[in-house]
Coordinates of C-alpha atoms and ligand atoms in Angstrom, one line a residue:
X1 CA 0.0 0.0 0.0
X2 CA 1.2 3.3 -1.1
X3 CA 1.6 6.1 1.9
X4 CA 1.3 8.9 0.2
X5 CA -1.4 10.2 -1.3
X6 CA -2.5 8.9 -5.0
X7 CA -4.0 11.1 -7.7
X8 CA -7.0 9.8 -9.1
X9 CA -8.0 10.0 -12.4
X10 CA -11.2 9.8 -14.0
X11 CA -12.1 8.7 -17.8
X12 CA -12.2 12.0 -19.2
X13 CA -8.7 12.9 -17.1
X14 CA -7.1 10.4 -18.7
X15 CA -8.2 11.0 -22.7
X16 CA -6.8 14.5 -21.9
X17 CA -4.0 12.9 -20.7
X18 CA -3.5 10.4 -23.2
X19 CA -4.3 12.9 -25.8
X20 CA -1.6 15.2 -25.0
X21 CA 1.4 12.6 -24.5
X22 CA 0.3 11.0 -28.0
X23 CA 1.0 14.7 -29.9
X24 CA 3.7 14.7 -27.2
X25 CA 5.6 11.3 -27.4
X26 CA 4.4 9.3 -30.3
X27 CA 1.0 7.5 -30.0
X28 CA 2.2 4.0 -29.5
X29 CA 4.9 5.0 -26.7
X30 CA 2.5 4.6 -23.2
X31 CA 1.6 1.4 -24.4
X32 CA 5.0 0.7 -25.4
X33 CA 5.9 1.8 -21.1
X34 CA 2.6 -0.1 -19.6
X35 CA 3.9 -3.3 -21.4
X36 CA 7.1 -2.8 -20.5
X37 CA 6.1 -1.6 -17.0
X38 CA 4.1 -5.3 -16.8
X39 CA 6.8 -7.2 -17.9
X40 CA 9.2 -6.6 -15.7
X41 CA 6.9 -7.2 -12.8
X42 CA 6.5 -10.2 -14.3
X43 CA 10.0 -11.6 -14.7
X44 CA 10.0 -10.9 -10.4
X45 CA 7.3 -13.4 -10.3
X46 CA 8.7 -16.3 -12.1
X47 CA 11.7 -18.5 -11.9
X48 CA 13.9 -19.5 -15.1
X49 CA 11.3 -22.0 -17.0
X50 CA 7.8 -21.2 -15.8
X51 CA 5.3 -19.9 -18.3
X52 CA 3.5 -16.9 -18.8
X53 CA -0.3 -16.6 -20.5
X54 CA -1.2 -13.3 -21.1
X55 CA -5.2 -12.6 -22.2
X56 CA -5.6 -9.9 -24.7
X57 CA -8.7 -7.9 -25.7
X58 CA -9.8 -5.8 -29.2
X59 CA -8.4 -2.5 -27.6
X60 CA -5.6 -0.8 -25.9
X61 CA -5.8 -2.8 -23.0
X62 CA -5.7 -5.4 -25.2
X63 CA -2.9 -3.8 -26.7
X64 CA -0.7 -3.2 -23.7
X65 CA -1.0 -6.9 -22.8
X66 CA 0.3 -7.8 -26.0
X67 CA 3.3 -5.0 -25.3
X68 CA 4.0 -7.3 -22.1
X69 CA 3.8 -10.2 -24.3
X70 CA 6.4 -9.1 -26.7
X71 CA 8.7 -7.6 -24.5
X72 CA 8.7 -11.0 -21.9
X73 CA 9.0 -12.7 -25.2
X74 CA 12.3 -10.5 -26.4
X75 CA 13.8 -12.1 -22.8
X76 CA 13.4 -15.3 -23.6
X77 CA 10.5 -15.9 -21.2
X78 CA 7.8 -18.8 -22.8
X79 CA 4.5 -16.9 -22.8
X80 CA 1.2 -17.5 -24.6
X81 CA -0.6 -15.0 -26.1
X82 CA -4.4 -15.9 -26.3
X83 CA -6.8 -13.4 -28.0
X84 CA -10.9 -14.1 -27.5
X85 CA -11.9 -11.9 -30.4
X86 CA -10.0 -9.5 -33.0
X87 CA -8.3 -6.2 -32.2
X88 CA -10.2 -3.6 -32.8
X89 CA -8.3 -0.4 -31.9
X90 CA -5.8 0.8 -34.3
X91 CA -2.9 0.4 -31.7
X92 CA -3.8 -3.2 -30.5
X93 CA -4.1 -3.9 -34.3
X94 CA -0.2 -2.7 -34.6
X95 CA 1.0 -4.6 -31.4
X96 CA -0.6 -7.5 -32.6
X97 CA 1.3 -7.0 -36.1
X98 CA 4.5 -6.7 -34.2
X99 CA 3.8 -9.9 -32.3
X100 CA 3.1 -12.4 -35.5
X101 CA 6.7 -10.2 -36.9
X102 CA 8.1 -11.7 -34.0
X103 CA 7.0 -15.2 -34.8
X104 CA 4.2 -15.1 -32.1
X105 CA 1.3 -17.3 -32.4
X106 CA -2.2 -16.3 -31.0
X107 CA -4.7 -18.8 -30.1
X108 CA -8.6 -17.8 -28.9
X109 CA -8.8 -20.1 -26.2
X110 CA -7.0 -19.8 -23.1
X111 CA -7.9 -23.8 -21.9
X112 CA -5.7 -25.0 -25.1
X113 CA -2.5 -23.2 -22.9
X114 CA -0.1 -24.8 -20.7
X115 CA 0.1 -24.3 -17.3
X116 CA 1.9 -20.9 -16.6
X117 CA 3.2 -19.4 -13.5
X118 CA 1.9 -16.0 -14.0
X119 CA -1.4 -15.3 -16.1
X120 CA -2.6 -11.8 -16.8
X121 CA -6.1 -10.3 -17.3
X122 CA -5.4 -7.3 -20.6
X123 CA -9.1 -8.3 -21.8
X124 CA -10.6 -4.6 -21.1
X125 CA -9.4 -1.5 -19.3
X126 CA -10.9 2.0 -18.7
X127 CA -13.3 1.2 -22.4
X128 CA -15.6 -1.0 -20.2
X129 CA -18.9 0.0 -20.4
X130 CA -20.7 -3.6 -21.1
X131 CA -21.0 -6.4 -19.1
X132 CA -18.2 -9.4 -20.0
X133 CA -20.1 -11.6 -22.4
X134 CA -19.5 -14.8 -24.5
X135 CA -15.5 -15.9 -25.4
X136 CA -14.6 -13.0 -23.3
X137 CA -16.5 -14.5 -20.3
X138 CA -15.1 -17.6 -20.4
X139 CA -11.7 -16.0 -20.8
X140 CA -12.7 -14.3 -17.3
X141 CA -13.5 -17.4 -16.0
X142 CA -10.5 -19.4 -17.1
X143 CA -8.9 -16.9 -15.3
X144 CA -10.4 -16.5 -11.9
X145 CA -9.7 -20.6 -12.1
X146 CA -6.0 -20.7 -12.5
X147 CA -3.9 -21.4 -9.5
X148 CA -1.2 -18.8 -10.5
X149 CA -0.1 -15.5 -10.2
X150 CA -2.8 -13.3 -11.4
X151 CA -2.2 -10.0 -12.7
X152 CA -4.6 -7.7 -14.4
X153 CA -3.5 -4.4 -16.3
X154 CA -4.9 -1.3 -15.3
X155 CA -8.2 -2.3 -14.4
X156 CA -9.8 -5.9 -13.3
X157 CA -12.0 -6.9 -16.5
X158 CA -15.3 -6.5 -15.7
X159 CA -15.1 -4.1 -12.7
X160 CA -16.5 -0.4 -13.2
X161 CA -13.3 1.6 -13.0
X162 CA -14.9 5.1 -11.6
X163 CA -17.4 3.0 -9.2
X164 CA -15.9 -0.5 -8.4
X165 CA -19.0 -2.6 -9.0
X166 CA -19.5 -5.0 -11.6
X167 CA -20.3 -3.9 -14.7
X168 CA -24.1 -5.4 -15.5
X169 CA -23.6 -7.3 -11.9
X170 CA -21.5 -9.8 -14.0
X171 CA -18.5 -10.9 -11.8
X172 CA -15.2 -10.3 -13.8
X173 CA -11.2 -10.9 -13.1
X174 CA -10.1 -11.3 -9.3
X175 CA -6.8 -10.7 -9.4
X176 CA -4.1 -11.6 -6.6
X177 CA -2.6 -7.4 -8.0
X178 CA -3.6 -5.1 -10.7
X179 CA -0.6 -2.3 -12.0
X180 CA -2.9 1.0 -13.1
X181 CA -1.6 2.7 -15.4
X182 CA -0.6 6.7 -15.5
X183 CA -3.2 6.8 -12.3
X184 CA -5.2 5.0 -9.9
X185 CA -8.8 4.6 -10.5
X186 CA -11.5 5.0 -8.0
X187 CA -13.0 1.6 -8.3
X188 CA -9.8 -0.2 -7.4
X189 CA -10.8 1.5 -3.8
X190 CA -14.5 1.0 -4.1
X191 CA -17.4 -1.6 -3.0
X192 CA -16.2 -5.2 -5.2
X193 CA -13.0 -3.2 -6.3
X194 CA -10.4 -4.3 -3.2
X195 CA -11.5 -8.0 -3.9
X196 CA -11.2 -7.8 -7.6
X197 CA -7.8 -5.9 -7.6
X198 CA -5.7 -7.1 -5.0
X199 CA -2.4 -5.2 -4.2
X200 CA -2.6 -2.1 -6.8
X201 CA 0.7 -1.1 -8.2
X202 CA 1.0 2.1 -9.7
X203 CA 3.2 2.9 -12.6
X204 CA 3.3 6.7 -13.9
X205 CA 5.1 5.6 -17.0
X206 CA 7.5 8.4 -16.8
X207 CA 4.5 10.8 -17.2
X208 CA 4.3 14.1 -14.9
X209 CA 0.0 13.1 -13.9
X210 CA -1.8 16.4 -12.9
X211 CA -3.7 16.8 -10.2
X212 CA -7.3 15.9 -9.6
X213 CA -10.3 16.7 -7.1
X214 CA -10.0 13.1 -6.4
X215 CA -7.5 11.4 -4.6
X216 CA -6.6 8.1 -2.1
X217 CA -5.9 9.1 1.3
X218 CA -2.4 9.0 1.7
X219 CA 0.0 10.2 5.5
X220 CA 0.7 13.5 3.9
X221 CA -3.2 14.4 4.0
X222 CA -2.5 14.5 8.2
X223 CA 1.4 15.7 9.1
X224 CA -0.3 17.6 12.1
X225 CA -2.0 14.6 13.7
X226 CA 1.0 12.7 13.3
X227 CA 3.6 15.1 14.8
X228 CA 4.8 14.9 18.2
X229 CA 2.7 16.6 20.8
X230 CA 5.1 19.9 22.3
X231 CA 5.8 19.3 25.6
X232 CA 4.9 22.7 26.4
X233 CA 0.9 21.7 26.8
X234 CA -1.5 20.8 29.2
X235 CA -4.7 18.7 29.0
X236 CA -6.5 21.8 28.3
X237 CA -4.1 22.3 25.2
X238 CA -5.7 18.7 23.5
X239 CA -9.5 20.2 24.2
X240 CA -12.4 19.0 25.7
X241 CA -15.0 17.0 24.4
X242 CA -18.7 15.9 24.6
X243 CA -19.9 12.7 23.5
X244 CA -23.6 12.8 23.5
X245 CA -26.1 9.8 22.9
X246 CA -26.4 6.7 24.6
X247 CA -30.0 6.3 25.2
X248 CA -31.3 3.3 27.0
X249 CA -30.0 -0.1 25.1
X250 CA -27.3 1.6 23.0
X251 CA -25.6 3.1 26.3
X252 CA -22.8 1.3 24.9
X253 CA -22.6 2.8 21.6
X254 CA -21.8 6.3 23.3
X255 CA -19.1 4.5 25.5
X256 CA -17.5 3.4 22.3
X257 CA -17.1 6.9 21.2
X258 CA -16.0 8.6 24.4
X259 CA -13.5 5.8 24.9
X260 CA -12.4 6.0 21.6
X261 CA -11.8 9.6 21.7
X262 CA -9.9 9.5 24.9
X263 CA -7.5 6.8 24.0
X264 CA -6.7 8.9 20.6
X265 CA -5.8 12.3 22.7
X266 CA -8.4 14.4 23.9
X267 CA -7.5 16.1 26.6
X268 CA -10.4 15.1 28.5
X269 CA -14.2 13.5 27.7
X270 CA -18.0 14.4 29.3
X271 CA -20.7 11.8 28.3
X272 CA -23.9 12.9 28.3
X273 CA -25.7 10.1 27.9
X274 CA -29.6 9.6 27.7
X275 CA -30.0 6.2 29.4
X276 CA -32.0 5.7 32.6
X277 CA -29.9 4.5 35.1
X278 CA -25.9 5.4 33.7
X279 CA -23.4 4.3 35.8
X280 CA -21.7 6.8 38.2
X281 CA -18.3 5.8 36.6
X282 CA -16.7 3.7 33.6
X283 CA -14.8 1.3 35.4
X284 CA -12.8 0.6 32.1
X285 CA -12.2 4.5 31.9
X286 CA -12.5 6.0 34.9
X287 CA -10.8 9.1 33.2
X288 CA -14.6 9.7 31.2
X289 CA -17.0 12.2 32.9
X290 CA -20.2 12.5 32.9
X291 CA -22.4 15.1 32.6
X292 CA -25.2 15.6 35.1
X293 CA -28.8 17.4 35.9
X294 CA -29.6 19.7 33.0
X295 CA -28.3 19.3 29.5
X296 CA -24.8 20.4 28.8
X297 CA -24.3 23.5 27.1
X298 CA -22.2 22.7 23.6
X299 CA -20.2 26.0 24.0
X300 CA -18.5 24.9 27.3
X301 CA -16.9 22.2 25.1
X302 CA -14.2 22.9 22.4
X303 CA -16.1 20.0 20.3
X304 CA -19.0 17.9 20.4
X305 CA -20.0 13.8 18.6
X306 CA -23.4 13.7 18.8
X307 CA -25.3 10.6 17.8
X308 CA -23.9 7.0 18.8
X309 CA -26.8 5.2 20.6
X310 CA -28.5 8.7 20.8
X311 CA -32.1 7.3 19.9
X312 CA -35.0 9.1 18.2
X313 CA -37.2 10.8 20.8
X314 CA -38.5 14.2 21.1
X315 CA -36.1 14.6 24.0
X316 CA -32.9 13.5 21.0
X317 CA -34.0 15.8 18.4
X318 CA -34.1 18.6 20.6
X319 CA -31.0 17.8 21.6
X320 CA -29.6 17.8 18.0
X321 CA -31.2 21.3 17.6
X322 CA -29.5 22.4 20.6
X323 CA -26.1 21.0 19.4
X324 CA -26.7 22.5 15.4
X325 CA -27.0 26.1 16.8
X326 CA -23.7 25.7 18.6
X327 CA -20.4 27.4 17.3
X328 CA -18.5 25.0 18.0
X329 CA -17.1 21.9 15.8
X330 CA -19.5 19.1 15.7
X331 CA -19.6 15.3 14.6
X332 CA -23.2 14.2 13.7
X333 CA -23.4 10.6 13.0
X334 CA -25.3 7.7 13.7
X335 CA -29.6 8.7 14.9
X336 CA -28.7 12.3 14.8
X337 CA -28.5 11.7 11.3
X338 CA -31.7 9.7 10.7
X339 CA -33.0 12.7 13.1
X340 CA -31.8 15.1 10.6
X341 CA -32.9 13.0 7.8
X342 CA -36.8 13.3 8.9
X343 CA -36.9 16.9 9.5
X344 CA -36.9 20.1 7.3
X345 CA -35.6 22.4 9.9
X346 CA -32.4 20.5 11.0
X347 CA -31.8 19.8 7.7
X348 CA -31.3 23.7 7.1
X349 CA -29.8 24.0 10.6
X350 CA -27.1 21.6 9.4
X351 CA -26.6 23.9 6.7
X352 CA -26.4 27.3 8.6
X353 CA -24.0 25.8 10.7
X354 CA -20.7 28.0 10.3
X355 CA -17.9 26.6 12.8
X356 CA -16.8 22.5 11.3
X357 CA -19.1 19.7 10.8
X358 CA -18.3 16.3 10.3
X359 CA -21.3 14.1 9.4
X360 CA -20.3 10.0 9.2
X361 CA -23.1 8.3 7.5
X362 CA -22.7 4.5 6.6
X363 CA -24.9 3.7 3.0
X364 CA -28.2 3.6 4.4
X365 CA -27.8 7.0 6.5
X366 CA -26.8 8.4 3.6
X367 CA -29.6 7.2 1.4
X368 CA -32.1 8.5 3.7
X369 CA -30.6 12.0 3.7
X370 CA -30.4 12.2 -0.1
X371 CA -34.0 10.8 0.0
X372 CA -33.1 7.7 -2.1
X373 CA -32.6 4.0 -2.0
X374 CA -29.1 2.5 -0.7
X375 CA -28.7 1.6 -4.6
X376 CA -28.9 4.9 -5.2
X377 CA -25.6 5.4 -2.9
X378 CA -24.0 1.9 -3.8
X379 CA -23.7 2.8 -7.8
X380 CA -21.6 5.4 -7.1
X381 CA -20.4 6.6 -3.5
X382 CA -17.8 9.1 -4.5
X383 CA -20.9 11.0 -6.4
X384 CA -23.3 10.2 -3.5
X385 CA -20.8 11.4 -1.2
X386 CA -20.1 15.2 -3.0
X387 CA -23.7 15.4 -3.6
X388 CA -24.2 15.0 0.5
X389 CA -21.8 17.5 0.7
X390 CA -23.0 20.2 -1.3
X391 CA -26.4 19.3 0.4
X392 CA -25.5 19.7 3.9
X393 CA -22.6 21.9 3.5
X394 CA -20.8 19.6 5.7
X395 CA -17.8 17.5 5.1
X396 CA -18.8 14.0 4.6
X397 CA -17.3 10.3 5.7
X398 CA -19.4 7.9 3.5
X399 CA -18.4 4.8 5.3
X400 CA -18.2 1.8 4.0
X401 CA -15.8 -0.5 1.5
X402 CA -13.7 2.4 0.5
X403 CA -14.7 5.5 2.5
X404 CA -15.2 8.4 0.8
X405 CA -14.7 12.0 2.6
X406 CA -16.0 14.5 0.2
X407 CA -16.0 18.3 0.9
X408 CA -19.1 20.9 -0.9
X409 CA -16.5 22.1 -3.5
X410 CA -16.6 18.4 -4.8
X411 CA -13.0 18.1 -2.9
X412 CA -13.0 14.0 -2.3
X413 CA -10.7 11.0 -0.9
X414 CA -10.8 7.8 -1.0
X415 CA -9.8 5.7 1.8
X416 CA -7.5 2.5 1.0
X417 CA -7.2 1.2 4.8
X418 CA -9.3 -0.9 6.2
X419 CA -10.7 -4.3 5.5
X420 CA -14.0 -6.5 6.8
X421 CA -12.8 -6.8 10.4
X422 CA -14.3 -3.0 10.6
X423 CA -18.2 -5.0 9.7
X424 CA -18.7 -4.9 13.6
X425 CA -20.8 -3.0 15.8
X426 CA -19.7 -0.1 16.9
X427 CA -17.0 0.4 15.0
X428 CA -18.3 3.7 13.2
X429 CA -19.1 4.9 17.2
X430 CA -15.6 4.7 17.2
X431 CA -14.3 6.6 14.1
X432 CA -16.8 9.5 15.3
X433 CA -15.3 9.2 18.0
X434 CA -11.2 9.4 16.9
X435 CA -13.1 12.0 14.7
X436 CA -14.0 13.8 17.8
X437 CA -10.8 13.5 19.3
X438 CA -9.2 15.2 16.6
X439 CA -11.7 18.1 16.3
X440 CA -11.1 18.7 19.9
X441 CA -7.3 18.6 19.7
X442 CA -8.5 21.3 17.6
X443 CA -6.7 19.8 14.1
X444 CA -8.3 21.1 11.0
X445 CA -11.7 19.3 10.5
X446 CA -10.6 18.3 7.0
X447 CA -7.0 16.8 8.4
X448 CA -9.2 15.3 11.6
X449 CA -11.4 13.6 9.4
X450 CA -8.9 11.9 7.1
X451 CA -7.0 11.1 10.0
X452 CA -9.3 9.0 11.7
X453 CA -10.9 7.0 8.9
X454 CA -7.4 6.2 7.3
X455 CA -5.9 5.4 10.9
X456 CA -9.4 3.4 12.3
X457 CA -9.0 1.1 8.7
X458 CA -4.8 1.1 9.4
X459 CA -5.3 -0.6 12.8
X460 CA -7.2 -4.0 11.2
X461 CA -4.4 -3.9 9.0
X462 CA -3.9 -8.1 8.7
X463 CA -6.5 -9.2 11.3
X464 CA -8.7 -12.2 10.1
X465 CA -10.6 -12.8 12.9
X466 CA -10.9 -11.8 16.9
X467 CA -11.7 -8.2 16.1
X468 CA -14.4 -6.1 18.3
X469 CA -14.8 -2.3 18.5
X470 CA -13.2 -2.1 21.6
X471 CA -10.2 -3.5 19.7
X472 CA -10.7 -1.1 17.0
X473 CA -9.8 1.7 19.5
X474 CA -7.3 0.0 21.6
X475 CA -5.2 -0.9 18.1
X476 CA -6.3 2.6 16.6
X477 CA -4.7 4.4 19.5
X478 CA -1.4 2.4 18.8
X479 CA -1.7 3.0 15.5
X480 CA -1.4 6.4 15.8
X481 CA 2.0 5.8 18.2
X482 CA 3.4 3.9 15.5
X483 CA 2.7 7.0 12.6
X484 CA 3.8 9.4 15.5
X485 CA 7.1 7.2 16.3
X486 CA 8.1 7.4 12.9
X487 CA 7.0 10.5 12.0
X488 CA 9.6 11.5 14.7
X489 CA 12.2 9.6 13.0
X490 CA 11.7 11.5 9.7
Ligands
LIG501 N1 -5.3 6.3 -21.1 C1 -4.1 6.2 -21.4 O1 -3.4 7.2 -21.6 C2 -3.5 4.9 -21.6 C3 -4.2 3.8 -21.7 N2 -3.7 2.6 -21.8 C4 -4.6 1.4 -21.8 O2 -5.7 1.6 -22.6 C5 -6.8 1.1 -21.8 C6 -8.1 1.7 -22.4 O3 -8.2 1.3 -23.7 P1 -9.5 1.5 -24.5 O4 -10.0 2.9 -24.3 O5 -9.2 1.1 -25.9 O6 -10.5 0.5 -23.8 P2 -10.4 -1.0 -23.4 O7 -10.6 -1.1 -21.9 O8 -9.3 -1.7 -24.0 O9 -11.8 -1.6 -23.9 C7 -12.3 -1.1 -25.1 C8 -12.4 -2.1 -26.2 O10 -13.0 -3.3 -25.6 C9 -14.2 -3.5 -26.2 N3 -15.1 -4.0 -25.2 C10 -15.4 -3.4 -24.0 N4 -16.2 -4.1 -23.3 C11 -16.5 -5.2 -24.0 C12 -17.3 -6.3 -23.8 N5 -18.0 -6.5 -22.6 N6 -17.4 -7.3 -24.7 C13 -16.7 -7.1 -25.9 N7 -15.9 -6.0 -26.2 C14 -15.8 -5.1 -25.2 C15 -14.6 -2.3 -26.9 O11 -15.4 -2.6 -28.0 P3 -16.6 -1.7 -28.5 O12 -17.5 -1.5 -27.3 O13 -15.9 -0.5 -29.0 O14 -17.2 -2.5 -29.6 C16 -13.2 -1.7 -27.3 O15 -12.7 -2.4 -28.4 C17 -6.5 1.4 -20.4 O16 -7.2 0.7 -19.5 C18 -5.0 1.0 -20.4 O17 -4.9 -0.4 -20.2 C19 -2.3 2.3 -21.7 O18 -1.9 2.0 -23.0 C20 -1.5 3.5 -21.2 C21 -2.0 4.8 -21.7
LIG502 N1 -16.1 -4.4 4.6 C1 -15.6 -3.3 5.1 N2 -14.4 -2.8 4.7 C2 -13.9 -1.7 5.2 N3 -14.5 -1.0 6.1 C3 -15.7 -1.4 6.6 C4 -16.3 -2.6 6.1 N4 -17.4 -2.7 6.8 C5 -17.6 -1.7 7.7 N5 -16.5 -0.9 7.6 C6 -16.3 0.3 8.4 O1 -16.7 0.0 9.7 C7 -17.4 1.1 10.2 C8 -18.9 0.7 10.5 O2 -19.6 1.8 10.9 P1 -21.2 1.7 11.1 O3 -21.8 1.1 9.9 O4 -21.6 3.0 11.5 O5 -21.3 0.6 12.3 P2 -21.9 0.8 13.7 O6 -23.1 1.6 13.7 O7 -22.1 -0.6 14.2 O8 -20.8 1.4 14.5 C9 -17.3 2.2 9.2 O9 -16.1 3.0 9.5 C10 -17.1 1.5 7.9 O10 -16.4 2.2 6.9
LIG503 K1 -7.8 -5.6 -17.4

């Protein structure tokens, strides 16, 4: 996994980009680079005598596995070249040219090969717009069978490269890594995309990329969070927080937070909680408060989380009013949402609000406050999640399988971290939580949002099992050590 951040580009991006390295360069030389670039991966994967079988489709990415092809072929490597239909695009046409000049054979199907230690997925690239059908399907599947090293070239066939979903629901190539070319794509991050790509490798291809308004969360998005704290401080320094929600039967849901956002450094914690009947202390942190008799006032705290466990009563959405009004920086996630979602006012109470907001809606929060179905949200988060933003005027965390933070000026990031040890409950009580903490240490809400989601996904990093919430902040907290620790080294 990269650490810095990655630009993302999208289909039009790249045409621009292609566009002007072709007058630039020469058309054929990126293809000449990505086959290259494939290649020599490659040759790291296999030992002197194993085989190669490399799956071609009609059109560039068709063309740049051929590239890898004739350059693995020019090293002596045995490799296969196996072709479901014609090329189509000019450029695959001329690689394909350049392979039969080099005495290359092409066969159509790939169960007539022999078995090969590596076997790479070139069938289709950023042109997918159609499901995988006929010859080319069962080229798909042949692959997804192999037991070998499978690699697929810029994008996994079959996967929608701006949204990560299958095209036409039709399962495509899972590949064990996929190298993108010039940029990332969004889908590698998104929803089926981390299953069907595997390890992403990046190569630029010698190309100076531009910048986008999308991009993979990468360490340099939070240098503050992970810099030492200066020793000239005191607990008032790192803020004070408020954690409300908690009502009767989700007490533990606000627990999750306020522990959560002690263990990642805020200089102290109050839970108001709505339960009857809250205990007098935490006896697994005795450092949280609690607040007592009448309701907290918001502006006596340098931040507020509002939502986890917070319930939908009269008594709630007042409290939610009370906590819009305030000045101060606010995470709304969880009922406070649903709250907002189910009434006008809030709604344009969230969007008065001037000091930072954080809202942290998982897919079906989210649907609810854009008024639509969780398909509506699924079939493309990194839209759902600008169009939130420019709704609430808030900055959004979409959680999820690749969570996307999106700003109102259509500013978003991806998340790579994380994997489907974070599917347990109260585990986004936590990240509003770390969010919390952040906000309080008063970070920049932006830098305290990335921060947390990127760090809360870090601490699973190669857990399979035995994972709860209260793990999730335990390992988050020593996460953060870890970045800090070497962030120190630097
Ligand atoms: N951008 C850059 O600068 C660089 C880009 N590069 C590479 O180019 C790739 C993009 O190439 P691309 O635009 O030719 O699209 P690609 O993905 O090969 O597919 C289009 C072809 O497939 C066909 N086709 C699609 N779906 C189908 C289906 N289900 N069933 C059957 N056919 C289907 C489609 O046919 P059509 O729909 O037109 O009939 C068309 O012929 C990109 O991912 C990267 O690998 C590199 O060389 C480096 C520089
Ligand atoms: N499969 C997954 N891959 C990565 N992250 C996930 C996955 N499933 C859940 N998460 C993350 O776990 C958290 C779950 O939050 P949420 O749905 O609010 O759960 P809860 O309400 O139980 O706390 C979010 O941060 C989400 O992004
Ligand atoms: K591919």
């Amino acid at each position: 996994m990269s650490l810095t951040s990655l630009t993302i580009l999208n289909d039009d991006e790249l045409k621009l980009l292609e566009h002007r390295m072709s007058n630039l360069l020469g058309d054929d030389v990126l293809m000449r680079r990505a086959g290259e670039a494939a290649a020599a991966w490659i040759r790291g994967e296999i030992n002197e005598g194993e085989r190669v079988t490399v799956l071609a489709g009609p059109g560039n990415n068709g063309g740049d596995a051929v590239c890898a092809a004739l350059a693995l072929r020019r090293e002596g490597v045995a490799v296969e070249l196996v072709m479901p239909g014609p090329a189509k695009s000019d450029l695959c046409r001329r690689m394909v040219e350049e392979w039969r000049a080099a005495g290359g054979t092409i066969s159509e199907d790939p169960y007539m090969t022999e078995p090969a230690a590596v076997v790479v997925d070139g069938l289709f690239g950023t042109g997918q717009e159609k499901p995988v059908s006929g010859a080319y399907l069962d080229a798909v599947l042949w692959f997804n069978e192999r037991r070998a090293k499978k690699l697929s070239l810029d994008v996994p066939t079959g996967l929608n490269p701006a949204t990560g979903n299958w095209i036409g629901t039709i399962p495509g190539c899972r590949a064990d890594a996929t190298m993108a070319f010039l940029a990332v794509k969004a889908g590698l991050y998104l929803n089926e995309g981390p299953d069907a790509a595997g390890e992403v490798i990046l190569r630029e291809l010698d190309v100076s990329v531009p910048l986008s308004s999308l991009s993979v969360t990468g360490l340099d998005e939070f240098r503050y969070v992970r810099q030492e704290r200066a020793r000239f401080s005191h607990k008032g320094t790192f803020g004070k927080l408020l954690v409300t929600g908690g009502d009767t039967g989700r007490l533990g849901a606000a627990f999750l937070a306020s522990r959560a956002a002690l263990r990642l450094g805020a200089g102290s914690v109050t839970l108001e909680a709505f339960a009857e009947n809250v205990p007098a202390v935490d006896p697994i942190s005795p450092e949280l408060m609690f607040a007592t008799g009448a309701h907290p006032v918001d502006g006596d705290f340098t931040a507020t989380v509002i939502g986890p466990g917070l319930g939908q009563t009269e008594r709630a959405r007042a409290r939610v009013e009370a906590a819009l009004k305030s000045e101060k920086p606010l995470v709304i996630d969880a009922d406070a949402l649903n709250l907002i979602a189910a009434n006008m006012p809030l709604q344009d109470l969230l969007l008065a609000r001037r000091a930072a907001t954080v809202i942290t809606p998982h897919e079906g929060e989210a649907a609810r406050l854009l008024r639509r179905p969780v398909e509506g949200v699924t079939v493309d988060r990194v839209a759902a999640a600008r169009e939130l933003a420019v709704q609430s005027g808030a900055i959004v965390v979409l959680k999820g399988t690749g969570t996307v933070t999106a700003l109102r000026s259509g500013r978003a990031w991806v998340n790579p971290t994380g994997n489907a040890m974070l599917a347990t409950a109260g585990s986004g009580d936590v990240l509003a939580g770390m969010i919390g903490a952040f906000l309080a240490q008063k970070f920049d809400a932006v830098e305290s949002a990335l921060a947390a989601v990127w760090i809360h996904g870090q601490s699973v990093d190669g857990c399979l099992a035995n994972v709860t919430a209260s793990d999730i902040l335990e390992m988050s907290a020593e996460t953060l050590e870890v970045l800090r620790a070497r962030s120190a080294a630097e």
